Amino acid sequence: MDSGAEGLAQVLGLFRTRGSQTRADVIAATGMARSTVNQRLEALLSAGLLCSAGENASTGGRRAERFAFDADAGRLLVADIGASGLRTALCDLGGRVLAERTEEIPVTRGPEPVLKAVDEHFARLPLPRTGPGGGPALRGVAVSVPGPVEFEAGRAVSPPIMLGWDGFDIAGHVRRRYGVTALVDNDVNVMAFGEHRAGPPGVGHLFMLKVGTGVGSGIIADGRILRGAQGAAGDIGHLPARLEEPPSPGAEPALCRCGNVGCVEAYAGGWAFARDLFPGLADEETVNAVPEALRLLRSGDHHAIRLARRSGRILGEAVAGAVSLLNPAVVVVGGQFALTGEHVLTGIREVVYRRSLPLATRSLVIRPAALGKRSGVIGLAQQLADALFAPSGIAELLPRG
Amino acid sequence: MDSGAEGLAQVLGLFRTRGSQTRADVIAATGMARSTVNQRLEALLSAGLLCSAGENASTGGRRAERFAFDADAGRLLVADIGASGLRTALCDLGGRVLAERTEEIPVTRGPEPVLKAVDEHFARLPLPRTGPGGGPALRGVAVSVPGPVEFEAGRAVSPPIMLGWDGFDIAGHVRRRYGVTALVDNDVNVMAFGEHRAGPPGVGHLFMLKVGTGVGSGIIADGRILRGAQGAAGDIGHLPARLEEPPSPGAEPALCRCGNVGCVEAYAGGWAFARDLFPGLADEETVNAVPEALRLLRSGDHHAIRLARRSGRILGEAVAGAVSLLNPAVVVVGGQFALTGEHVLTGIREVVYRRSLPLATRSLVIRPAALGKRSGVIGLAQQLADALFAPSGIAELLPRG
C-alpha cells in the first residue's frame, strides 16, 4: 500500500469526522510536519475533495483559512433491496439523501429482474451528467440484499429467501454497468451502520434488529460491521425461539420458511404475525398478507396489538441472548413490523431488561431506528464513502502523476 | 499521535508477524521510501528490538542482510487468575513461556491475598535482573481475572463470582509495584486471543468457550477481542439454558451461583456436573467437589461420562446460538471440565452441527484448545506484546531524543 494514500486518507478523515479545520488543527491532530500537511491539503484541494470554508482569527491574530470536506464533489447511487420492496437513493459524499424512490418488488423474482428495476430507478433519479463541467461525477454504487453476502467478492451466498441469487456476482454486474466502485452488503448490516453513524459518536457497540416480513440482525463492534467468516453473522431470525409457555403436548412447532421448525422468525416475524392474525390463510399467502396485517395493527386492533406485543417478547428472548454475548451500548429496532406502533419494541424491552445481566443492561438503550426506513440507504452511502476515502480507494480519486 | 511511532510500529509489526526480512522485503511490504526504511531499521536496531539474522543472496547476486525481531530484548510476567487457581509465567517478547508456576487459590479470597500470591510467584520465577548489563529487562506485566474488566482502566467491574474485587484497580496495583506497562483483561478473552494467535493465520473469527468450574466465552472478530461496551461481552454462561426435555411439571429450574435460575452454567458448568454426580452435596460443597468429579470422569465412570455428554449438549445449544450470531470460522473449547476427555466436546459438536444454519457450519471447525491450560498465559503475553509494540507503546521503548 502506498503510504502517501495512507496520509491523505488520514487527513481527509479528519475533515469527514470533525468538520472544518485549519492547517494548525490538522497539524495538531495528526502530528505530521507542516510541509507534509501543506502537501496533502494541496492534493485534496486540487482533487476537489476539500474546499475553502472561510477564515477565522488564529491565536496569533492572523487570519487562518479553514477548509472543509466537499460532500458535493461527487454523487453516490445506492439500492436497498428488501425481501418485498426496493428503496433507491441518490446521495452526496457525506451520505445525505438528495432524492429517493421506492417500489414493491419481491426479491424472489431473481437477480436479473430486480437489478433491472434498480437500473430503472437509477435512470430516473437526477443522476449527475459526468465529464468536465457536467456537475458532480458518480463516484460509486452500493447495493444491499436480504441475505448473507461474501463481502470482498460482492456476491450473495446461500441466501435462504433469495431464490436464484446464490453466487450471483452483484458487484461485478454493477461495476460493468456503471464503471465505478461497487459495494454489496447484507441489508441489516447496512442499517446497523447507518444507525451507528447517525447516533452519538463514541458508541462503538450497537446491535441492530430488523423486524420486517422476516427477522435479521446486524452487529457493530468497535465501530465496524461484524460480518463473520462467511458473511453470515447476525442470523438471529433462525435461532430456535424461546416461547413464553411450552407448546401444548402434541402441538407441532411452527414451520419456518427456511425449512426448519421453531425459529424466532416463525413466531415473531411479520409473516408469522399475518399468519396468526388471519388463521386459515394458505402458507404461500402469509407474506402477501403482511401489509394488511400491519394496517390492522396501525388501526389499533386489539388482537393485532396483543400478537405484536407477544412477537416483541419472543424477539426479546433472542435479543437478551445477543446482549449477554455482545454487550452493546445500544439496541436499535427497525423494520416495517417493528416500526408500526411501539408494540413490538415494548415487548422486546420488557424481556431484555428482565433477562440480561445487570452489568450488560445498566446503561443499555433500546430505541427505534432513528433514520426510520432510510437506515439502509444512508448506511449504504456512508459505507461506500468510507470505502472511497480509505487509503486503497483514495488513490483512484486523485489526478494521476 | 506521533506518526514516527506509527511507522516504527508498522515496520516492527512486519518482523513480528512474518519473521526475518531484508531491507528490500520491508520496502516492498510497506511502500516506504528506502531512506525512511533505513532510518526506522536503525532506530529499531539501536533499541535492541531487531537483531541481525544473517545474510542471503539478493536477486542481484549481492548479499542482503536479514533482520529479525529479537524476542529476547525483554521479558514479560503474566498471571492468569481463574476461579479456583492461579497460573503465572515468565515469557519472552514473542509470547513464548520460559518458566511457569501454578497454585490452587480461590479468587473469592479477594484482591489483596490473590495479588500477593501473584507477587510471590513472580518473585520465584527467574525474573531478569534489570539495569545495564543485567539481562533482558522486564517490559510489562499482564493479569487476567474471571469476570468482566473495564479494559482501558484495568479494573474489574461487577464480577459476579469475584467477591471483593468490584472496582479494584488491578492495573494500578501492578504498575505501582513493577513500574512497567500493565494490562488487565478477562480470562476467557485472553484464552481466545492465545488460541487465535496459535491457529492458522487468516482466521479472523474465533469463538472460545471455557468450561471449567463455571462457563464463559471470548469472541475474536476480525482478529480483535470483542469486549463490548462495558467489557461484559461473552457472557454465555448465564444465558437461560435450553434443555433437552422440559423439566417435569412442578420441578424448579436449577439455581445458579449468579443468583438467577436456569442459567447454562447451572446445568453444564463444572460445579453443576459435581452437584449432579454427587447428589445430596450441600450447595457450598459443589465447587470443592469439582476435582473429585473430574477424577471420576477421567477414570471412565459411566454415569460421569453420561452427565458430561449431557453438559456438552446443553452447552451446544448456547454455542449454536453464538455461531448463528457471530459466524466464527472456529469454535475452540477449553477449560478443565471440557479438557477432561472428549465427552463435553462431543456433546457440543452433536448439537451445533444439527442446530446452526448450513452456511455458518459448512466449514466450521470445533476443536479443543491447542494450547491446553496455557491458552490464558500465552494469550496474555501476546496481547501485552501487541500493546508494547503498538504506536502508543513503542515510543516508550525507544531511547529518548
XYZ file of N, CA and C in Angstrom, chain A residues 150-356:
621
model
N -20.889 -12.493 0.590
C -19.440 -12.629 0.663
C -18.888 -11.253 0.311
N -18.503 -10.495 1.350
C -18.307 -9.060 1.183
C -17.212 -8.703 0.186
N -16.046 -9.351 0.300
C -14.932 -8.984 -0.581
C -15.297 -9.214 -2.046
N -16.050 -10.297 -2.293
C -16.395 -10.639 -3.668
C -17.655 -9.922 -4.153
N -18.464 -9.393 -3.215
C -19.702 -8.730 -3.621
C -20.749 -9.676 -4.185
N -20.805 -10.868 -3.616
C -21.679 -11.930 -4.084
C -22.642 -12.357 -2.988
N -23.884 -12.704 -3.342
C -24.799 -13.328 -2.376
C -24.373 -14.786 -2.206
N -24.371 -15.285 -0.959
C -24.031 -16.697 -0.744
C -25.130 -17.413 0.021
N -25.627 -18.490 -0.548
C -26.643 -19.344 0.089
C -27.760 -18.548 0.762
N -28.321 -17.546 0.092
C -29.368 -16.763 0.747
C -30.647 -17.577 0.865
N -31.145 -17.782 2.105
C -32.288 -18.689 2.256
C -33.558 -18.213 1.557
N -33.797 -16.888 1.490
C -35.061 -16.446 0.890
C -34.870 -15.806 -0.486
N -33.638 -15.815 -1.029
C -33.389 -15.144 -2.305
C -33.203 -16.166 -3.413
N -34.321 -16.724 -3.833
C -34.315 -17.726 -4.906
C -33.539 -17.245 -6.122
N -32.568 -18.026 -6.563
C -31.863 -17.702 -7.800
C -30.689 -16.754 -7.652
N -30.452 -16.227 -6.436
C -29.370 -15.259 -6.250
C -28.062 -15.924 -5.836
N -28.089 -17.202 -5.443
C -26.891 -17.825 -4.862
C -25.691 -17.718 -5.802
N -24.642 -17.059 -5.332
C -23.419 -16.926 -6.115
C -23.463 -15.826 -7.162
N -24.591 -15.140 -7.299
C -24.693 -14.094 -8.321
C -23.732 -12.946 -8.003
N -22.958 -12.549 -9.015
C -21.919 -11.533 -8.834
C -22.524 -10.129 -8.957
N -23.143 -9.682 -7.866
C -23.844 -8.394 -7.876
C -22.868 -7.244 -8.115
N -21.725 -7.277 -7.415
C -20.739 -6.193 -7.566
C -20.234 -6.116 -9.006
N -19.971 -7.281 -9.608
C -19.487 -7.303 -10.989
C -20.511 -6.702 -11.938
N -21.771 -7.061 -11.748
C -22.864 -6.535 -12.573
C -22.892 -5.006 -12.496
N -22.802 -4.483 -11.275
C -22.887 -3.036 -11.072
C -21.668 -2.343 -11.667
N -20.483 -2.926 -11.433
C -19.243 -2.313 -11.908
C -19.233 -2.248 -13.433
N -19.676 -3.334 -14.059
C -19.706 -3.340 -15.522
C -20.644 -2.263 -16.055
N -21.785 -2.090 -15.400
C -22.777 -1.155 -15.916
C -22.421 0.303 -15.667
N -21.879 0.597 -14.474
C -21.664 1.995 -14.110
C -20.200 2.416 -14.126
N -19.288 1.439 -14.186
C -17.871 1.763 -14.300
C -17.288 2.499 -13.098
N -17.885 2.296 -11.929
C -17.366 2.956 -10.716
C -17.213 1.910 -9.611
N -16.663 2.339 -8.481
C -16.525 1.474 -7.309
C -17.891 0.897 -6.921
N -17.945 -0.404 -6.667
C -19.211 -1.040 -6.283
C -19.046 -1.733 -4.944
N -20.092 -1.675 -4.127
C -20.060 -2.298 -2.809
C -21.380 -3.035 -2.607
N -21.304 -4.242 -2.071
C -22.517 -5.037 -1.824
C -22.454 -5.550 -0.391
N -23.563 -5.428 0.335
C -23.582 -5.914 1.716
C -24.976 -6.421 2.052
N -25.063 -7.039 3.211
C -26.332 -7.526 3.726
C -27.197 -6.344 4.191
N -28.514 -6.464 4.035
C -29.410 -5.333 4.335
C -29.371 -4.867 5.794
N -29.259 -5.814 6.727
C -29.291 -5.388 8.136
C -27.930 -4.847 8.568
N -26.852 -5.350 7.960
C -25.533 -4.766 8.222
C -25.522 -3.278 7.887
N -26.089 -2.926 6.730
C -26.031 -1.511 6.336
C -26.970 -0.653 7.184
N -28.102 -1.232 7.621
C -28.974 -0.496 8.550
C -28.217 -0.216 9.846
N -27.534 -1.250 10.349
C -26.769 -1.099 11.593
C -25.733 0.007 11.437
N -25.073 0.024 10.270
C -24.026 1.012 10.032
C -24.620 2.429 9.965
N -25.740 2.565 9.281
C -26.413 3.869 9.186
C -26.827 4.384 10.561
N -27.401 3.497 11.376
C -27.838 3.906 12.719
C -26.640 4.214 13.615
N -25.576 3.451 13.421
C -24.353 3.693 14.200
C -23.802 5.090 13.908
N -23.712 5.438 12.620
C -23.174 6.739 12.253
C -24.125 7.881 12.624
N -25.425 7.590 12.664
C -26.399 8.641 12.995
C -26.444 8.890 14.497
N -25.968 7.907 15.273
C -26.026 8.029 16.731
C -24.900 8.890 17.267
N -24.865 9.054 18.599
C -23.808 9.866 19.196
C -22.441 9.242 18.941
N -21.396 10.066 18.720
C -20.064 9.499 18.494
C -19.558 8.813 19.766
N -18.655 7.879 19.588
C -18.078 7.195 20.751
C -18.832 5.948 21.163
N -19.982 5.690 20.525
C -20.722 4.459 20.828
C -20.284 3.403 19.817
N -19.353 2.559 20.209
C -18.766 1.613 19.265
C -19.539 0.322 19.111
N -20.392 0.007 20.080
C -21.049 -1.304 20.084
C -22.561 -1.147 19.965
N -23.096 -1.579 18.825
C -24.523 -1.417 18.541
C -25.079 -2.717 17.965
N -26.267 -3.086 18.414
C -26.935 -4.264 17.877
C -28.209 -3.803 17.190
N -28.339 -4.139 15.912
C -29.499 -3.708 15.120
C -30.401 -4.901 14.861
N -31.652 -4.792 15.252
C -32.631 -5.846 14.975
C -33.609 -5.335 13.929
N -33.756 -6.065 12.840
C -34.743 -5.692 11.822
C -35.905 -6.663 11.898
N -37.101 -6.137 12.104
C -38.288 -6.970 12.141
C -39.228 -6.488 11.055
N -39.084 -7.089 9.889
C -39.971 -6.768 8.775
C -40.807 -7.999 8.492
N -40.861 -8.402 7.228
C -41.511 -9.681 6.915
C -40.760 -10.797 7.647
N -39.441 -10.756 7.577
C -38.611 -11.691 8.320
C -37.926 -10.998 9.489
N -36.929 -11.680 10.056
C -36.197 -11.142 11.203
C -34.701 -11.324 10.951
N -33.936 -10.263 11.124
C -32.489 -10.369 10.976
C -31.808 -9.393 11.913
N -30.493 -9.487 12.011
C -29.781 -8.540 12.863
C -28.442 -8.171 12.256
N -27.918 -7.052 12.695
C -26.616 -6.574 12.253
C -25.831 -6.123 13.476
N -24.536 -6.394 13.485
C -23.717 -6.147 14.668
C -22.623 -5.134 14.348
N -22.556 -4.063 15.138
C -21.424 -3.142 15.063
C -20.580 -3.376 16.315
N -19.322 -3.752 16.114
C -18.410 -3.968 17.239
C -17.197 -3.077 17.040
N -16.868 -2.284 18.040
C -15.767 -1.326 17.932
C -15.900 -0.469 16.669
N -17.111 -0.068 16.344
C -17.352 0.838 15.229
C -17.339 0.201 13.853
N -17.139 -1.128 13.792
C -17.082 -1.796 12.499
C -18.163 -2.866 12.388
N -18.600 -3.135 11.161
C -19.591 -4.181 10.945
C -18.946 -5.537 11.185
N -19.582 -6.361 12.025
C -19.086 -7.719 12.250
C -19.779 -8.632 11.233
N -19.014 -9.154 10.279
C -19.613 -9.950 9.202
C -19.460 -11.445 9.412
N -18.441 -11.840 10.173
C -18.198 -13.263 10.381
C -17.433 -13.879 9.228
N -17.111 -15.161 9.390
C -16.217 -15.840 8.454
C -16.803 -15.966 7.051
N -18.110 -16.209 6.945
C -18.738 -16.361 5.617
C -19.697 -15.209 5.314
N -19.661 -14.146 6.094
C -20.618 -13.053 5.877
C -22.005 -13.376 6.394
N -22.108 -14.419 7.239
C -23.426 -14.879 7.692
C -23.743 -14.441 9.116
N -22.902 -13.578 9.717
C -23.162 -13.151 11.103
C -24.497 -12.417 11.199
N -25.091 -12.444 12.392
C -26.329 -11.702 12.628
C -27.588 -12.493 12.359
N -27.437 -13.795 12.132
C -28.614 -14.594 11.789
C -29.418 -14.961 13.031
N -30.120 -13.963 13.573
C -30.882 -14.175 14.804
C -32.272 -14.746 14.509
N -32.757 -14.551 13.288
C -34.128 -14.947 12.945
C -34.340 -16.444 12.919
N -33.243 -17.183 12.743
C -33.401 -18.627 12.637
C -32.786 -19.369 13.820
N -32.573 -18.635 14.925
C -32.308 -19.306 16.204
C -33.606 -19.950 16.655
N -33.536 -21.047 17.428
C -34.768 -21.597 17.974
C -35.412 -20.604 18.941
N -36.702 -20.381 18.775
C -37.408 -19.428 19.642
C -37.555 -20.000 21.045
N -37.451 -19.117 22.034
C -37.770 -19.492 23.404
C -39.176 -18.954 23.662
N -40.138 -19.853 23.836
C -41.530 -19.433 23.953
C -41.902 -19.175 25.406
N -42.933 -18.330 25.566
C -43.341 -17.951 26.919
C -43.910 -19.142 27.668
N -44.733 -19.937 26.982
C -45.208 -21.163 27.604
C -44.886 -22.310 26.668
N -44.562 -23.469 27.260
C -44.258 -24.609 26.389
C -45.485 -24.906 25.524
N -45.287 -25.272 24.256
C -46.432 -25.581 23.392
C -47.220 -26.736 24.028
N -48.526 -26.734 23.839
C -49.358 -27.799 24.433
C -48.881 -29.144 23.890
N -49.002 -30.208 24.716
C -48.471 -31.511 24.299
C -49.043 -31.915 22.948
N -48.204 -32.401 22.082
C -48.659 -32.830 20.768
C -48.669 -31.726 19.725
N -48.565 -30.447 20.180
C -48.579 -29.352 19.214
C -47.260 -29.349 18.435
N -47.342 -29.098 17.136
C -46.145 -29.057 16.297
C -45.504 -27.673 16.424
N -44.170 -27.576 16.511
C -43.553 -26.246 16.463
C -43.767 -25.627 15.081
N -43.817 -24.295 15.054
C -44.135 -23.593 13.806
C -43.086 -23.880 12.725
N -43.564 -24.122 11.525
C -42.700 -24.357 10.368
C -42.168 -23.007 9.878
N -40.859 -22.950 9.620
C -40.257 -21.692 9.158
C -40.023 -21.751 7.652
N -39.958 -20.578 7.020
C -39.719 -20.606 5.572
C -38.283 -20.979 5.221
N -37.393 -21.085 6.250
C -36.029 -21.566 5.980
C -36.011 -23.093 5.866
N -37.155 -23.742 6.160
C -37.216 -25.193 6.060
C -37.106 -25.873 7.419
N -36.650 -25.124 8.414
C -36.526 -25.642 9.770
C -37.837 -25.428 10.542
N -37.889 -25.843 11.779
C -39.069 -25.563 12.611
C -38.653 -24.829 13.884
N -39.582 -24.024 14.390
C -39.380 -23.418 15.704
C -38.480 -22.189 15.737
N -38.141 -21.619 14.561
C -37.261 -20.442 14.522
C -37.962 -19.205 15.119
N -37.144 -18.264 15.601
C -37.656 -16.983 16.101
C -38.578 -16.345 15.066
N -38.126 -16.323 13.808
C -38.909 -15.693 12.743
C -40.272 -16.360 12.543
N -40.320 -17.668 12.770
C -41.564 -18.409 12.550
C -42.624 -18.096 13.610
N -42.209 -17.402 14.690
C -43.167 -16.964 15.708
C -43.311 -15.446 15.750
N -42.248 -14.730 15.331
C -42.223 -13.295 15.618
C -41.982 -12.403 14.414
N -41.760 -12.958 13.232
C -41.573 -12.141 12.032
C -42.911 -11.616 11.531
N -42.866 -10.670 10.580
C -44.086 -10.096 10.036
C -44.994 -11.145 9.403
N -44.416 -12.124 8.697
C -45.263 -13.136 8.042
C -45.929 -14.042 9.067
N -45.249 -14.322 10.199
C -45.854 -15.145 11.244
C -46.984 -14.371 11.930
N -46.774 -13.066 12.059
C -47.801 -12.178 12.617
C -49.058 -12.222 11.740
N -48.873 -12.130 10.434
C -50.004 -12.210 9.499
C -50.680 -13.578 9.585
N -49.863 -14.634 9.664
C -50.408 -15.993 9.769
C -51.282 -16.141 11.007
N -50.811 -15.592 12.152
C -51.561 -15.739 13.400
C -52.774 -14.816 13.453
N -52.683 -13.685 12.753
C -53.790 -12.720 12.769
C -54.928 -13.172 11.855
N -54.572 -13.855 10.781
C -55.588 -14.338 9.824
C -55.516 -15.855 9.743
N -56.067 -16.568 10.728
C -55.933 -18.028 10.701
C -56.667 -18.570 9.471
N -56.137 -19.661 8.947
C -56.777 -20.256 7.783
C -56.146 -19.813 6.477
N -55.244 -18.839 6.565
C -54.511 -18.378 5.377
C -53.612 -19.505 4.864
N -53.573 -19.683 3.544
C -52.634 -20.672 2.991
C -51.204 -20.174 3.217
N -50.272 -21.121 3.404
C -48.858 -20.779 3.678
C -48.308 -19.724 2.730
N -48.592 -19.920 1.422
C -47.985 -19.029 0.434
C -48.634 -17.635 0.429
N -49.736 -17.492 1.188
C -50.427 -16.197 1.240
C -49.938 -15.293 2.365
N -49.202 -15.907 3.334
C -48.885 -15.131 4.539
C -48.043 -13.897 4.223
N -47.035 -14.041 3.363
C -46.166 -12.900 3.057
C -46.973 -11.760 2.441
N -47.896 -12.109 1.523
C -48.701 -11.075 0.874
C -49.687 -10.400 1.819
N -49.997 -11.102 2.933
C -50.975 -10.547 3.874
C -50.333 -9.599 4.888
N -48.998 -9.467 4.832
C -48.314 -8.626 5.822
C -48.803 -7.172 5.797
N -48.912 -6.537 4.609
C -49.367 -5.132 4.608
C -50.735 -4.960 5.276
N -51.662 -5.888 5.006
C -52.995 -5.805 5.603
C -52.903 -5.993 7.125
N -52.052 -6.919 7.558
C -51.868 -7.146 8.994
C -51.321 -5.881 9.671
N -50.376 -5.221 8.998
C -49.796 -4.002 9.574
C -50.830 -2.867 9.601
N -51.725 -2.864 8.596
C -52.783 -1.850 8.567
C -53.690 -2.014 9.785
N -54.051 -3.276 10.064
C -54.892 -3.559 11.232
C -54.199 -3.116 12.525
N -52.893 -3.421 12.594
C -52.109 -3.046 13.786
C -52.101 -1.529 13.950
N -51.920 -0.824 12.834
C -51.875 0.638 12.849
C -53.215 1.213 13.287
N -54.286 0.500 12.925
C -55.633 0.994 13.244
C -55.987 0.769 14.716
N -55.139 0.037 15.435
C -55.393 -0.140 16.864
C -56.177 -1.398 17.205
N -56.282 -2.330 16.283
C -56.985 -3.588 16.534
C -56.376 -4.305 17.744
N -57.219 -4.644 18.710
C -56.707 -5.184 19.969
C -56.001 -6.513 19.809
N -56.585 -7.381 18.989
C -55.977 -8.688 18.782
C -54.604 -8.531 18.114
N -54.532 -7.632 17.131
C -53.257 -7.383 16.447
C -52.217 -6.847 17.428
N -52.651 -5.933 18.285
C -51.717 -5.361 19.270
C -51.189 -6.442 20.201
N -52.120 -7.328 20.660
C -51.704 -8.390 21.576
C -50.669 -9.310 20.900
N -50.930 -9.646 19.648
C -49.994 -10.516 18.918
C -48.650 -9.826 18.679
N -48.693 -8.528 18.372
C -47.446 -7.801 18.112
C -46.594 -7.730 19.381
N -47.255 -7.500 20.489
C -46.561 -7.441 21.778
C -45.911 -8.794 22.092
N -46.646 -9.868 21.788
C -46.119 -11.221 22.014
C -44.898 -11.471 21.100
N -44.996 -11.036 19.841
C -43.835 -11.127 18.946
C -42.643 -10.426 19.581
N -42.882 -9.255 20.133
C -41.816 -8.483 20.773
C -41.169 -9.258 21.906
N -41.978 -9.932 22.711
C -41.411 -10.690 23.842
C -40.580 -11.870 23.351
N -41.050 -12.542 22.294
C -40.278 -13.668 21.750
C -38.958 -13.143 21.158
N -39.029 -12.007 20.456
C -37.800 -11.375 19.950
C -36.897 -10.973 21.116
N -37.520 -10.495 22.195
C -36.761 -10.045 23.364
C -35.900 -11.156 23.943
N -36.400 -12.389 23.942
C -35.610 -13.515 24.459
C -34.340 -13.688 23.631
N -34.482 -13.584 22.312
C -33.308 -13.738 21.447
C -32.368 -12.537 21.585
N -32.944 -11.335 21.684
C -32.115 -10.137 21.831
C -31.372 -10.171 23.169
N -32.023 -10.684 24.220
C -31.356 -10.780 25.530
C -30.101 -11.644 25.413
N -30.188 -12.712 24.635
C -29.014 -13.559 24.413
C -27.907 -12.799 23.695
N -28.288 -12.036 22.683
C -27.305 -11.251 21.936
C -26.676 -10.181 22.834
N -27.471 -9.606 23.716
C -26.960 -8.580 24.638
C -25.929 -9.191 25.593
N -26.208 -10.390 26.105
C -25.248 -11.047 27.005
C -23.952 -11.383 26.276
N -24.082 -11.766 25.030
C -22.912 -12.192 24.266
C -22.087 -10.997 23.770
N -22.770 -9.923 23.361
C -22.086 -8.816 22.684
C -21.923 -7.567 23.536
N -22.709 -7.439 24.590
C -22.656 -6.263 25.459
C -22.672 -4.954 24.665
N -23.703 -4.744 23.828
C -23.782 -3.489 23.078
C -24.187 -2.335 23.992
N -23.890 -1.094 23.561
C -24.366 0.079 24.289
C -25.801 0.407 23.879
N -26.148 0.036 22.656
C -27.454 0.384 22.095
C -28.021 -0.798 21.317
N -29.318 -1.053 21.504
C -30.046 -1.962 20.628
C -30.997 -1.089 19.815
N -30.870 -1.137 18.493
C -31.752 -0.352 17.629
C -32.725 -1.302 16.956
N -34.004 -0.954 16.981
C -35.014 -1.820 16.401
C -35.628 -1.126 15.189
N -35.558 -1.778 14.035
C -36.118 -1.225 12.811
C -36.896 -2.283 12.058
N -37.279 -1.961 10.827
C -38.095 -2.884 10.037
C -39.559 -2.480 10.129
N -40.323 -2.745 9.059
C -41.690 -2.209 8.984
C -42.627 -2.728 10.068
N -42.474 -3.991 10.473
C -43.340 -4.522 11.530
C -43.025 -3.814 12.848
N -41.728 -3.733 13.200
C -41.343 -3.115 14.478
C -41.656 -1.627 14.510
N -41.647 -0.974 13.346
C -41.876 0.473 13.323
C -43.354 0.840 13.172
N -44.248 -0.179 13.176
C -45.683 0.096 13.189
C -46.144 0.151 14.639
N -46.233 1.347 15.186
C -46.528 1.496 16.613
C -45.326 1.110 17.448
N -45.530 1.065 18.767
C -44.426 0.757 19.688
C -44.579 -0.631 20.286
N -45.522 -1.423 19.758
C -45.890 -2.673 20.439
C -44.761 -3.693 20.454
N -44.122 -3.888 19.311
C -43.029 -4.853 19.233
C -41.879 -4.389 20.138
N -41.550 -3.113 20.051
C -40.460 -2.545 20.851
C -40.734 -2.716 22.352
N -41.987 -2.480 22.736
C -42.349 -2.615 24.146
C -42.141 -4.045 24.626
N -42.551 -5.010 23.804
C -42.353 -6.423 24.159
C -40.878 -6.771 24.289
N -40.058 -6.251 23.383
C -38.615 -6.509 23.424
C -38.010 -5.951 24.713
N -38.351 -4.679 24.993
C -37.810 -4.041 26.205
C -38.172 -4.831 27.450
N -39.444 -5.250 27.519
C -39.957 -5.976 28.678
C -39.044 -7.160 29.017
N -38.685 -7.935 27.993
C -37.916 -9.152 28.235
C -36.421 -8.870 28.426
N -35.856 -7.982 27.607
C -34.393 -7.776 27.674
C -33.982 -7.251 29.041
N -34.723 -6.287 29.563
C -34.326 -5.722 30.866
C -34.516 -6.728 31.989
N -35.419 -7.690 31.803
C -35.620 -8.704 32.832
C -34.554 -9.788 32.729
N -34.154 -10.128 31.499
C -33.329 -11.310 31.245
C -31.828 -11.098 31.351
N -31.364 -9.983 30.790
C -29.913 -9.841 30.657
C -29.287 -9.495 32.004
